[in-house]
Amino acid sequence: MGDVVGSFVDENEASRTLAPAAVGSQVLLMAGVSLVTIVVFNVLRPKNKIVYEPKVKYHVGEKKPPKMSDGHFGWLPPLIHTKEPELLDKVGLDAVAFLRFLRMLRWLFTAIAILACGTLLPVNIVYNLKNVKPGARDVLSMLTLRDVSGSVLFVHVAATYVFTFLVLFFVWVNWRRMVQLRRAWFRSPEYMESFYARTLMVLKVPRKYHSDEGIRGILESVQVPYPATSVHVGRRVGRLPELIEFHNNAVRELECALVRYLRGGKIGARRPTLTKGGFLGIGGKKYDAIDFYTNKVKRCEAAIEAYRDEIDTRKAENYGFASMAAVPFAHVVARMLHGKKPRGAVVTLAPNPRDIIWQNLNKSDAKIASKKMLGWVYLLVVCFCNTLPLLVVSFLANLASLTAYVGFLSAWSDRSHGTFAVISGVLPPAVGALFGWFLPVVMRWLSRFQGATTRSRLDRSVVARYFAFLVVSQLLIFTLIGVIINSVKEIVAQIGKGASFQTIISNMDRLPDTINRTYIDQANYWLTFFPATLYMTRRDLSPEEQARRASHSAGLITAEILRSLRHPGCP
């Protein structure tokens, strides 16, 4: 038992030097990776504008992005000088809201950092130097309030109130600005001239109103002040969405063939070909790629037109659309019917057609209720399975605490303290980020399965659920695991000193202090987790988009290396 206590003391001393080294190694690693990423981007961007600046060539109408120079840092002037009114016109309200949110966080945390570094850090450092023994502190613990006590804590209490005021102030300022931007967007020509802006979407229409006149009768039953100029009930479209997707894929394939044939603005010596049939590249029939895909597009267009000609004869669905004469009329009627259900139907402003998930519009209440219940069961199972890796992450984040009990960890730490510190700093956030990568994707699929009618609602649902999961799993469960580890450490130490069972139980009143110290000690893990997570923000993209970008990046880097080897003196 004396050996265990001795190992515990040695481990406790070693962890004070390990934590700063682990955090430092992770910060240096992510700084290096970020620097390499920026350098690679600056080298590739000027020579691959079709990848990094596609909107310059393929913009819609007058929405051409600001011009960038061909210099390595030519993207910085537009980034700095482009203002919100121009962004609102070119990228839309959603993108501007996201950028403003990021800007708010930047200035908010800058203000908090200045206040914390200017007041709290000096107070904590001075207190630790005066009152805490050198063997009981390390570089990181001196910056926190882990060992601070007494009247000095009132400085932290006051700072908490100031931080809260800063959060409220920044939210208030940006909220007011967002209201102004929203009004500007609603008054913009693009929104005022769009057809969907003056259209109402009517959902959950009872069966006896499944017709154009039925939907018109629903609106007239509540005596709306403005009559609908046109009303259309939704019809069962059958394979039409599938045909449209098939047509879009055929168009993209045709464009790829034309790009190969007309590369660099010059007609190629040979027309591109493709082989159909055969096995493992053996046999099959060769076709002219341009003619093949052109005929494929024409066949798709003919099938789509045939489906559209028959649309009025197909079975009516439980949703429809009613158009008003002007955008303000639609907004007045939508506000008037908000929260009401005329004839059992739900009337709202129609979203952009590209935002609608058409497959979910015709779901009945019973079907949506059953899918929601089943979706919540699936979500709970997925979240439970995703909390299991937290055990692994928590143990990895407490490697130094385990060296007293795991022989090979102790031997590794003794032989190579530097590599042990690096792995302790890099491995836990890497594992945590890896297991957290697929959860938003699963949550998005489940939200769609549960009947979300728009992609915007999918985004809101994923943000809300993922945030709740992080609060419960990372803030509560992860910390609880750390509390258990630290409590076991203290019990083992007390047993090693010969303490009785009654003494150990009486010392449980120190549990709140253990929880407090655990939260602060695990700040070291978050210092390594956030740099890795911020670098991996590309995980928020869809898996298809990630694969496409990874493929593009690998191809561009390979092409750049080959170009440099073949023509070392050429720019």
Coordinates of C-alpha atoms in Angstrom, one line a residue:
M1 CA 0.0 0.0 0.0
G2 CA 2.9 2.3 0.7
D3 CA 4.1 1.8 -2.9
V4 CA 0.7 2.8 -4.2
V5 CA 0.6 6.0 -2.1
G6 CA 4.1 6.8 -3.3
S7 CA 3.2 6.3 -6.9
F8 CA 0.1 8.4 -6.3
V9 CA 2.2 11.3 -4.9
D10 CA 4.7 10.9 -7.8
E11 CA 1.9 10.9 -10.3
N12 CA 0.3 13.9 -8.8
E13 CA 3.6 15.9 -9.0
A14 CA 4.2 14.7 -12.5
S15 CA 0.8 15.8 -13.7
R16 CA 1.6 19.4 -12.8
T17 CA 4.3 19.4 -15.4
L18 CA 2.5 17.2 -17.9
A19 CA -0.7 19.4 -18.3
P20 CA 1.2 22.5 -19.5
A21 CA 3.3 20.4 -21.9
A22 CA 0.2 18.6 -23.2
V23 CA -1.6 21.9 -23.9
G24 CA 1.4 23.5 -25.4
S25 CA 2.0 20.5 -27.8
Q26 CA -1.6 20.7 -29.0
V27 CA -1.5 24.4 -29.5
L28 CA 1.8 24.1 -31.5
L29 CA 0.5 21.3 -33.5
M30 CA -2.8 23.0 -34.5
A31 CA -0.9 26.3 -35.1
G32 CA 1.4 24.5 -37.5
V33 CA -1.4 22.7 -39.3
S34 CA -3.3 25.9 -39.6
L35 CA -0.3 27.7 -41.0
V36 CA 0.3 25.0 -43.5
T37 CA -3.3 25.1 -44.6
I38 CA -3.2 28.9 -45.1
V39 CA 0.0 28.6 -47.1
V40 CA -1.4 25.8 -49.3
F41 CA -4.6 27.8 -49.9
N42 CA -2.6 30.9 -50.9
V43 CA -0.5 28.9 -53.3
L44 CA -3.4 27.1 -55.0
R45 CA -6.0 29.8 -55.1
P46 CA -4.6 32.1 -57.8
K47 CA -4.1 29.2 -60.3
N48 CA -7.4 27.4 -59.6
K49 CA -10.0 30.1 -59.6
I50 CA -12.7 27.8 -60.9
V51 CA -12.4 25.9 -57.6
Y52 CA -11.9 28.7 -55.1
E53 CA -13.8 31.5 -56.9
P54 CA -16.6 29.7 -58.9
K55 CA -19.1 32.5 -58.4
V56 CA -16.9 34.9 -60.4
K57 CA -17.8 32.9 -63.5
Y58 CA -21.1 31.2 -62.5
H59 CA -22.8 34.1 -60.7
V60 CA -26.6 34.7 -60.9
G61 CA -27.6 38.0 -62.5
E62 CA -25.7 41.0 -61.1
K63 CA -24.4 39.1 -58.1
K64 CA -20.8 38.9 -59.2
P65 CA -18.4 38.7 -56.2
P66 CA -15.9 41.5 -55.6
K67 CA -12.9 41.3 -57.8
M68 CA -9.8 39.7 -56.3
S69 CA -6.2 40.1 -57.5
D70 CA -4.0 37.2 -58.5
G71 CA -1.6 37.8 -55.6
H72 CA -1.3 35.3 -52.8
F73 CA -3.1 37.6 -50.4
G74 CA -5.5 39.0 -53.0
W75 CA -8.5 37.6 -51.1
L76 CA -7.8 39.9 -48.1
P77 CA -9.0 43.3 -49.5
P78 CA -12.5 42.1 -50.4
L79 CA -12.7 40.3 -47.1
I80 CA -11.9 43.5 -45.2
H81 CA -13.7 46.1 -47.3
T82 CA -16.9 44.4 -48.4
K83 CA -19.7 45.8 -46.2
E84 CA -23.0 44.2 -45.1
P85 CA -25.3 46.0 -47.6
E86 CA -23.3 44.6 -50.5
L87 CA -23.2 41.2 -48.9
L88 CA -26.9 41.2 -48.3
D89 CA -27.5 41.8 -52.0
K90 CA -25.0 39.2 -53.2
V91 CA -25.2 36.3 -50.7
G92 CA -28.6 36.7 -49.0
L93 CA -29.8 37.3 -45.4
D94 CA -28.9 33.8 -44.0
A95 CA -25.3 34.2 -44.9
V96 CA -25.1 37.7 -43.6
A97 CA -26.7 36.6 -40.3
F98 CA -24.1 33.8 -39.9
L99 CA -21.2 36.2 -40.6
R100 CA -22.6 38.8 -38.2
F101 CA -23.0 36.1 -35.5
L102 CA -19.3 35.1 -36.0
R103 CA -18.3 38.8 -35.8
M104 CA -20.3 39.2 -32.6
L105 CA -18.5 36.2 -31.0
R106 CA -15.2 37.6 -32.1
W107 CA -15.7 41.0 -30.5
L108 CA -17.5 39.5 -27.4
F109 CA -14.7 37.1 -26.6
T110 CA -12.1 39.8 -27.4
A111 CA -13.6 42.1 -24.8
I112 CA -13.9 39.2 -22.3
A113 CA -10.3 38.2 -22.9
I114 CA -9.0 41.7 -22.4
L115 CA -10.9 42.0 -19.1
A116 CA -9.9 38.6 -17.9
C117 CA -6.2 39.0 -18.9
G118 CA -6.1 42.5 -17.4
T119 CA -7.7 41.8 -14.0
L120 CA -8.4 38.1 -13.2
L121 CA -5.1 36.6 -14.4
P122 CA -2.9 39.1 -12.4
V123 CA -5.1 38.5 -9.3
N124 CA -4.8 34.7 -9.6
I125 CA -1.1 34.7 -10.3
V126 CA -0.3 37.0 -7.4
Y127 CA -2.5 35.0 -5.0
N128 CA -0.8 31.7 -6.1
L129 CA 2.7 33.1 -5.7
K130 CA 1.9 34.3 -2.2
N131 CA -0.3 31.5 -0.8
V132 CA 0.3 28.3 -2.8
K133 CA 3.4 26.2 -2.4
P134 CA 5.5 25.7 -5.6
G135 CA 5.0 22.0 -5.5
A136 CA 1.2 22.3 -5.4
R137 CA 0.8 24.6 -8.5
D138 CA 1.8 24.6 -12.2
V139 CA 1.8 27.2 -15.0
L140 CA -1.9 26.6 -15.9
S141 CA -3.3 26.3 -12.4
M142 CA -1.8 29.7 -11.5
L143 CA -4.0 31.2 -14.2
T144 CA -7.2 29.8 -12.7
L145 CA -9.1 30.2 -9.4
R146 CA -8.6 26.5 -8.5
D147 CA -6.5 27.4 -5.4
V148 CA -7.9 30.9 -4.8
S149 CA -10.0 31.4 -1.7
G150 CA -11.2 34.1 0.7
S151 CA -12.2 37.7 -0.2
V152 CA -10.2 37.6 -3.4
L153 CA -13.1 35.6 -4.9
F154 CA -15.2 38.7 -4.9
V155 CA -13.1 39.9 -7.8
H156 CA -14.3 36.9 -9.8
V157 CA -17.9 37.5 -8.8
A158 CA -17.7 41.1 -10.0
A159 CA -16.1 39.9 -13.2
T160 CA -18.9 37.4 -13.8
Y161 CA -21.5 40.2 -13.6
V162 CA -19.4 42.3 -16.1
F163 CA -19.2 39.3 -18.4
T164 CA -22.9 38.8 -18.3
F165 CA -23.5 42.4 -19.0
L166 CA -21.1 42.2 -22.0
V167 CA -23.0 39.2 -23.4
L168 CA -26.4 41.0 -23.0
F169 CA -25.0 44.2 -24.6
F170 CA -23.5 42.5 -27.6
V171 CA -26.6 40.4 -28.2
W172 CA -28.8 43.6 -27.9
V173 CA -26.6 45.6 -30.4
N174 CA -26.5 42.8 -33.0
W175 CA -30.2 42.0 -32.5
R176 CA -31.1 45.5 -33.4
R177 CA -28.9 45.4 -36.4
M178 CA -30.4 42.1 -37.5
V179 CA -33.9 43.6 -37.3
Q180 CA -32.7 46.4 -39.7
L181 CA -31.1 43.8 -42.1
R182 CA -34.3 41.7 -42.1
R183 CA -36.4 44.8 -43.0
A184 CA -33.9 45.7 -45.7
W185 CA -34.1 42.2 -47.1
F186 CA -37.9 42.2 -47.1
R187 CA -37.8 45.5 -49.0
S188 CA -35.1 44.5 -51.5
P189 CA -36.1 44.1 -55.2
E190 CA -35.0 40.4 -55.2
Y191 CA -37.5 39.5 -52.4
M192 CA -40.3 41.8 -53.6
E193 CA -40.2 40.4 -57.1
S194 CA -40.0 36.8 -56.1
F195 CA -43.1 34.7 -56.6
Y196 CA -42.9 32.7 -53.4
A197 CA -42.7 35.9 -51.3
R198 CA -46.4 36.6 -52.1
T199 CA -47.5 33.0 -51.7
L200 CA -49.1 31.3 -48.8
M201 CA -48.5 27.6 -48.0
V202 CA -51.5 25.7 -46.7
L203 CA -50.7 22.4 -44.9
K204 CA -52.8 19.6 -43.3
V205 CA -55.8 20.3 -45.5
P206 CA -58.8 18.0 -44.6
R207 CA -59.7 15.5 -47.3
K208 CA -62.9 17.2 -48.4
Y209 CA -60.9 20.3 -49.3
H210 CA -58.4 18.5 -51.5
S211 CA -59.0 20.8 -54.5
D212 CA -58.2 24.2 -55.8
E213 CA -61.7 25.5 -54.8
G214 CA -61.4 23.7 -51.5
I215 CA -58.3 25.7 -50.5
R216 CA -59.9 28.9 -51.7
G217 CA -62.9 28.1 -49.6
I218 CA -60.6 27.7 -46.5
L219 CA -59.2 31.2 -47.0
E220 CA -62.6 32.7 -47.6
S221 CA -64.1 31.0 -44.5
V222 CA -62.0 33.4 -42.3
Q223 CA -62.7 36.4 -44.4
V224 CA -59.2 37.3 -45.3
P225 CA -58.9 41.0 -46.3
Y226 CA -57.2 40.2 -49.6
P227 CA -58.4 37.6 -52.1
A228 CA -56.0 35.0 -53.6
T229 CA -55.2 35.6 -57.2
S230 CA -54.4 31.9 -57.9
V231 CA -54.8 28.7 -55.8
H232 CA -53.3 25.3 -56.5
V233 CA -53.6 22.1 -54.6
G234 CA -50.6 19.8 -54.4
R235 CA -50.7 16.8 -56.7
R236 CA -49.1 13.4 -56.4
V237 CA -46.0 13.7 -58.6
G238 CA -44.9 10.1 -58.7
R239 CA -41.4 9.7 -60.1
L240 CA -41.1 13.4 -61.2
P241 CA -38.5 14.3 -58.5
E242 CA -36.5 11.3 -59.4
L243 CA -36.6 12.2 -63.1
I244 CA -35.6 15.8 -62.3
E245 CA -32.6 14.5 -60.3
F246 CA -31.7 12.1 -63.1
H247 CA -31.9 15.0 -65.6
N248 CA -29.6 17.2 -63.4
N249 CA -27.0 14.4 -63.2
A250 CA -27.2 13.9 -66.9
V251 CA -26.6 17.6 -67.5
R252 CA -23.6 17.6 -65.2
E253 CA -22.2 14.6 -67.0
L254 CA -22.7 16.4 -70.3
E255 CA -20.9 19.4 -69.0
C256 CA -17.9 17.3 -67.9
A257 CA -17.7 15.8 -71.3
L258 CA -17.8 19.3 -72.9
V259 CA -15.1 20.6 -70.5
R260 CA -12.8 17.8 -71.5
Y261 CA -13.4 18.5 -75.2
L262 CA -13.2 22.3 -75.0
R263 CA -10.4 22.5 -72.4
G264 CA -8.6 25.9 -72.4
G265 CA -11.0 27.3 -75.0
K266 CA -9.6 25.0 -77.7
I267 CA -11.4 22.2 -79.4
G268 CA -9.7 18.8 -78.6
A269 CA -8.2 16.6 -81.3
R270 CA -10.5 13.8 -80.3
R271 CA -14.1 13.8 -79.0
P272 CA -14.4 12.2 -75.6
T273 CA -15.8 8.6 -75.5
L274 CA -17.2 6.2 -73.0
T275 CA -17.8 2.5 -72.9
K276 CA -21.1 0.9 -71.8
G277 CA -21.5 -2.8 -71.0
G278 CA -18.7 -5.3 -70.7
F279 CA -17.2 -6.7 -67.5
L280 CA -14.2 -5.2 -65.5
G281 CA -13.3 -3.0 -68.5
I282 CA -13.4 -5.9 -71.0
G283 CA -15.8 -5.7 -73.9
G284 CA -18.7 -3.3 -74.1
K285 CA -19.7 -0.8 -76.7
K286 CA -18.0 2.5 -77.2
Y287 CA -20.1 5.7 -77.6
D288 CA -19.4 9.4 -78.3
A289 CA -19.7 10.9 -74.8
I290 CA -21.2 14.2 -76.0
D291 CA -23.8 12.6 -78.2
F292 CA -24.6 10.0 -75.5
Y293 CA -25.2 12.5 -72.8
T294 CA -27.1 14.9 -75.1
N295 CA -29.5 12.1 -76.0
K296 CA -29.8 11.2 -72.4
V297 CA -30.7 14.8 -71.4
K298 CA -33.3 15.0 -74.3
R299 CA -35.0 11.7 -73.1
C300 CA -35.1 13.0 -69.5
E301 CA -36.7 16.3 -70.7
A302 CA -39.3 14.4 -72.7
A303 CA -40.2 12.2 -69.7
I304 CA -40.4 15.2 -67.4
E305 CA -42.7 17.1 -69.8
A306 CA -45.0 14.1 -70.1
Y307 CA -45.3 13.9 -66.3
R308 CA -46.0 17.6 -66.1
D309 CA -48.7 17.4 -68.7
E310 CA -50.5 14.7 -66.7
I311 CA -50.1 16.5 -63.3
D312 CA -53.7 17.9 -63.2
T313 CA -55.1 14.4 -63.5
R314 CA -53.2 12.9 -60.6
K315 CA -54.5 12.5 -57.0
A316 CA -54.6 15.7 -54.9
E317 CA -52.5 15.9 -51.8
N318 CA -53.2 17.5 -48.4
Y319 CA -51.3 20.7 -49.1
G320 CA -51.5 23.6 -51.5
F321 CA -50.5 27.1 -52.3
A322 CA -52.4 30.4 -52.6
S323 CA -50.8 33.4 -54.3
M324 CA -51.7 37.0 -53.4
A325 CA -51.5 40.1 -55.6
A326 CA -48.6 41.7 -53.6
V327 CA -46.1 40.7 -51.0
P328 CA -47.6 42.9 -48.2
F329 CA -51.0 41.2 -48.7
A330 CA -49.4 37.8 -48.1
H331 CA -47.7 39.0 -45.0
V332 CA -50.9 40.5 -43.6
V333 CA -52.9 37.3 -44.2
A334 CA -50.1 35.1 -42.7
R335 CA -50.0 37.2 -39.6
M336 CA -53.8 37.2 -39.3
L337 CA -53.9 33.4 -39.5
H338 CA -50.8 32.8 -37.3
G339 CA -51.7 30.3 -34.6
K340 CA -55.2 29.6 -36.1
K341 CA -56.3 26.5 -38.0
P342 CA -59.1 27.5 -40.4
R343 CA -61.0 24.3 -41.2
G344 CA -58.2 22.4 -39.6
A345 CA -55.5 23.6 -42.0
V346 CA -52.3 25.5 -41.2
V347 CA -51.5 28.6 -43.2
T348 CA -48.0 30.1 -43.3
L349 CA -45.8 32.1 -45.6
A350 CA -44.4 29.9 -48.4
P351 CA -40.7 29.2 -48.1
N352 CA -38.3 29.3 -51.1
P353 CA -39.2 26.2 -53.3
R354 CA -35.5 25.1 -53.1
D355 CA -35.9 25.0 -49.3
I356 CA -38.9 22.7 -49.2
I357 CA -38.6 19.0 -48.5
W358 CA -41.4 17.9 -50.8
Q359 CA -41.5 14.3 -49.6
N360 CA -42.6 15.4 -46.1
L361 CA -45.4 17.9 -47.2
N362 CA -48.0 15.2 -47.7
K363 CA -47.4 13.2 -44.4
S364 CA -50.5 12.8 -42.3
D365 CA -50.6 13.7 -38.6
A366 CA -50.7 10.1 -37.6
K367 CA -47.7 9.2 -39.7
I368 CA -45.7 12.2 -38.5
A369 CA -46.6 11.3 -34.9
S370 CA -45.4 7.7 -35.3
K371 CA -42.2 8.8 -37.0
K372 CA -41.5 11.4 -34.4
M373 CA -41.8 8.9 -31.6
L374 CA -39.7 6.4 -33.5
G375 CA -37.2 9.1 -34.3
W376 CA -36.8 10.1 -30.7
V377 CA -36.2 6.5 -29.8
Y378 CA -33.5 6.3 -32.4
L379 CA -32.0 9.6 -31.3
L380 CA -31.8 8.4 -27.6
V381 CA -30.1 5.2 -28.7
V382 CA -27.6 7.1 -30.9
C383 CA -26.9 9.7 -28.1
F384 CA -26.4 6.9 -25.6
C385 CA -24.0 5.0 -27.9
N386 CA -22.2 8.3 -28.5
T387 CA -21.7 8.9 -24.8
L388 CA -19.8 5.6 -24.4
P389 CA -16.7 7.1 -26.2
L390 CA -16.7 9.8 -23.5
L391 CA -15.3 7.1 -21.2
V392 CA -12.4 6.6 -23.5
V393 CA -11.9 10.4 -23.9
S394 CA -12.1 11.0 -20.2
F395 CA -9.5 8.3 -19.4
L396 CA -7.3 9.7 -22.2
A397 CA -7.7 13.2 -20.8
N398 CA -6.6 11.8 -17.4
L399 CA -3.6 9.7 -18.5
A400 CA -1.4 11.4 -15.9
S401 CA -3.9 10.4 -13.2
L402 CA -3.7 6.7 -14.3
T403 CA 0.0 6.3 -14.3
A404 CA -0.1 5.3 -10.6
Y405 CA -2.4 2.4 -11.5
V406 CA -1.4 1.3 -15.0
G407 CA 2.1 -0.1 -15.3
F408 CA 2.9 0.5 -18.9
L409 CA 1.6 4.2 -18.7
S410 CA 4.0 4.7 -15.7
A411 CA 6.9 3.1 -17.6
W412 CA 6.1 5.2 -20.7
S413 CA 6.0 8.4 -18.8
D414 CA 9.3 7.7 -17.1
R415 CA 11.1 6.7 -20.3
S416 CA 9.8 9.5 -22.6
H417 CA 8.1 12.3 -20.7
G418 CA 7.9 14.4 -23.9
T419 CA 6.0 11.9 -26.1
F420 CA 3.7 11.1 -23.2
A421 CA 2.9 14.8 -22.9
V422 CA 2.3 15.2 -26.6
I423 CA 0.0 12.2 -26.8
S424 CA -1.9 13.4 -23.7
G425 CA -2.5 16.7 -25.4
V426 CA -3.3 15.5 -28.9
L427 CA -5.1 12.2 -28.6
P428 CA -8.1 13.1 -26.3
P429 CA -9.4 16.0 -28.5
A430 CA -8.7 13.9 -31.7
V431 CA -10.7 11.0 -30.4
G432 CA -13.5 13.3 -29.2
A433 CA -13.7 15.1 -32.5
L434 CA -13.7 11.9 -34.4
F435 CA -16.6 10.4 -32.5
G436 CA -18.5 13.7 -32.7
W437 CA -18.1 14.0 -36.5
F438 CA -21.0 11.8 -37.5
L439 CA -23.6 12.7 -34.8
P440 CA -24.8 16.0 -36.5
V441 CA -25.2 14.0 -39.8
V442 CA -27.3 11.4 -38.0
M443 CA -29.4 14.1 -36.2
R444 CA -30.1 15.7 -39.6
W445 CA -31.3 12.5 -41.1
L446 CA -33.5 11.8 -38.0
S447 CA -35.0 15.3 -38.2
R448 CA -35.8 14.7 -41.9
F449 CA -37.3 11.2 -41.0
Q450 CA -39.5 12.9 -38.3
G451 CA -41.2 15.1 -40.9
A452 CA -39.4 18.4 -41.1
T453 CA -40.8 20.3 -44.1
T454 CA -37.9 22.6 -44.9
R455 CA -34.2 22.5 -44.8
S456 CA -34.1 25.6 -42.6
R457 CA -36.1 23.7 -40.0
L458 CA -33.6 20.8 -40.3
D459 CA -30.8 23.3 -39.5
R460 CA -32.6 24.6 -36.5
S461 CA -33.4 21.2 -35.2
V462 CA -29.8 19.9 -35.6
V463 CA -28.4 23.0 -33.8
A464 CA -30.8 22.7 -30.9
R465 CA -30.4 18.9 -30.5
Y466 CA -26.6 18.9 -30.9
F467 CA -26.3 21.8 -28.4
A468 CA -28.4 19.9 -25.8
F469 CA -26.4 16.8 -26.4
L470 CA -23.1 18.6 -25.8
V471 CA -24.4 20.2 -22.6
V472 CA -25.5 16.9 -21.2
S473 CA -22.7 14.7 -22.4
Q474 CA -19.6 17.1 -22.3
L475 CA -20.6 19.4 -19.5
L476 CA -22.3 16.9 -17.1
I477 CA -21.3 13.3 -18.0
F478 CA -17.7 14.0 -19.0
T479 CA -17.2 16.1 -15.8
L480 CA -19.0 13.4 -13.7
I481 CA -16.5 10.8 -15.0
G482 CA -13.6 13.2 -14.0
V483 CA -15.2 13.6 -10.5
I484 CA -15.3 9.8 -10.1
I485 CA -11.7 9.5 -11.1
N486 CA -10.6 12.2 -8.7
S487 CA -12.7 10.8 -5.9
V488 CA -11.2 7.4 -6.3
K489 CA -7.7 8.9 -6.3
E490 CA -8.5 10.6 -3.0
I491 CA -10.0 7.5 -1.4
V492 CA -6.9 5.4 -2.5
A493 CA -4.6 8.0 -0.9
Q494 CA -6.6 8.0 2.3
I495 CA -6.6 4.2 2.5
G496 CA -2.8 4.3 1.9
K497 CA -2.5 6.6 4.9
G498 CA -4.4 4.1 7.1
A499 CA -7.6 6.1 7.4
S500 CA -10.6 4.3 8.7
F501 CA -13.9 3.8 6.8
Q502 CA -15.6 6.4 9.1
T503 CA -12.9 9.0 8.3
I504 CA -13.3 8.4 4.5
I505 CA -17.1 8.8 4.7
S506 CA -16.7 11.9 6.8
N507 CA -14.4 13.4 4.2
M508 CA -17.2 13.1 1.6
D509 CA -18.2 16.6 2.5
R510 CA -15.3 17.7 0.3
L511 CA -17.2 16.5 -2.8
P512 CA -18.4 20.0 -3.9
D513 CA -14.7 21.1 -3.7
T514 CA -13.8 18.0 -5.8
I515 CA -16.4 18.9 -8.4
N516 CA -15.1 22.5 -8.5
R517 CA -11.5 21.4 -8.9
T518 CA -12.5 18.8 -11.6
Y519 CA -14.2 21.5 -13.7
I520 CA -11.1 23.7 -13.5
D521 CA -8.6 20.9 -14.1
Q522 CA -10.6 19.8 -17.1
A523 CA -10.1 23.2 -18.6
N524 CA -6.8 21.8 -19.8
Y525 CA -8.7 19.4 -22.0
W526 CA -10.9 22.1 -23.5
L527 CA -7.8 24.1 -24.3
T528 CA -6.8 21.2 -26.5
F529 CA -10.3 20.3 -27.7
F530 CA -11.4 23.7 -29.1
P531 CA -8.4 24.3 -31.5
A532 CA -8.9 20.8 -33.0
T533 CA -12.7 21.4 -33.3
L534 CA -12.3 24.8 -34.9
Y535 CA -9.9 23.4 -37.4
M536 CA -12.4 20.6 -38.2
T537 CA -15.4 22.9 -38.8
R538 CA -15.5 21.4 -42.3
R539 CA -17.3 18.5 -40.5
D540 CA -20.4 20.7 -40.6
L541 CA -20.6 20.1 -44.3
S542 CA -22.4 17.1 -45.7
P543 CA -20.4 14.0 -46.2
E544 CA -20.7 14.3 -50.0
E545 CA -19.4 17.9 -49.9
Q546 CA -16.5 16.8 -47.6
A547 CA -15.6 14.0 -50.0
R548 CA -15.8 16.4 -53.0
R549 CA -13.6 19.0 -51.3
A550 CA -11.1 16.4 -50.2
S551 CA -10.9 15.0 -53.7
H552 CA -10.4 18.5 -55.1
S553 CA -7.7 19.4 -52.6
A554 CA -5.8 16.2 -53.2
G555 CA -6.0 16.7 -57.0
L556 CA -4.9 20.3 -56.9
I557 CA -1.9 19.6 -54.6
T558 CA -0.8 16.8 -56.9
A559 CA -1.2 18.9 -60.0
E560 CA 0.7 21.7 -58.4
I561 CA 3.6 19.4 -57.4
L562 CA 3.8 17.9 -60.9
R563 CA 3.7 21.4 -62.5
S564 CA 6.6 22.6 -60.3
L565 CA 8.6 19.5 -61.2
R566 CA 8.0 19.8 -64.9
H567 CA 8.4 23.6 -65.1
P568 CA 10.4 24.7 -62.0
G569 CA 11.0 28.2 -63.3
C570 CA 7.4 29.0 -64.4
P571 CA 5.0 30.8 -62.1

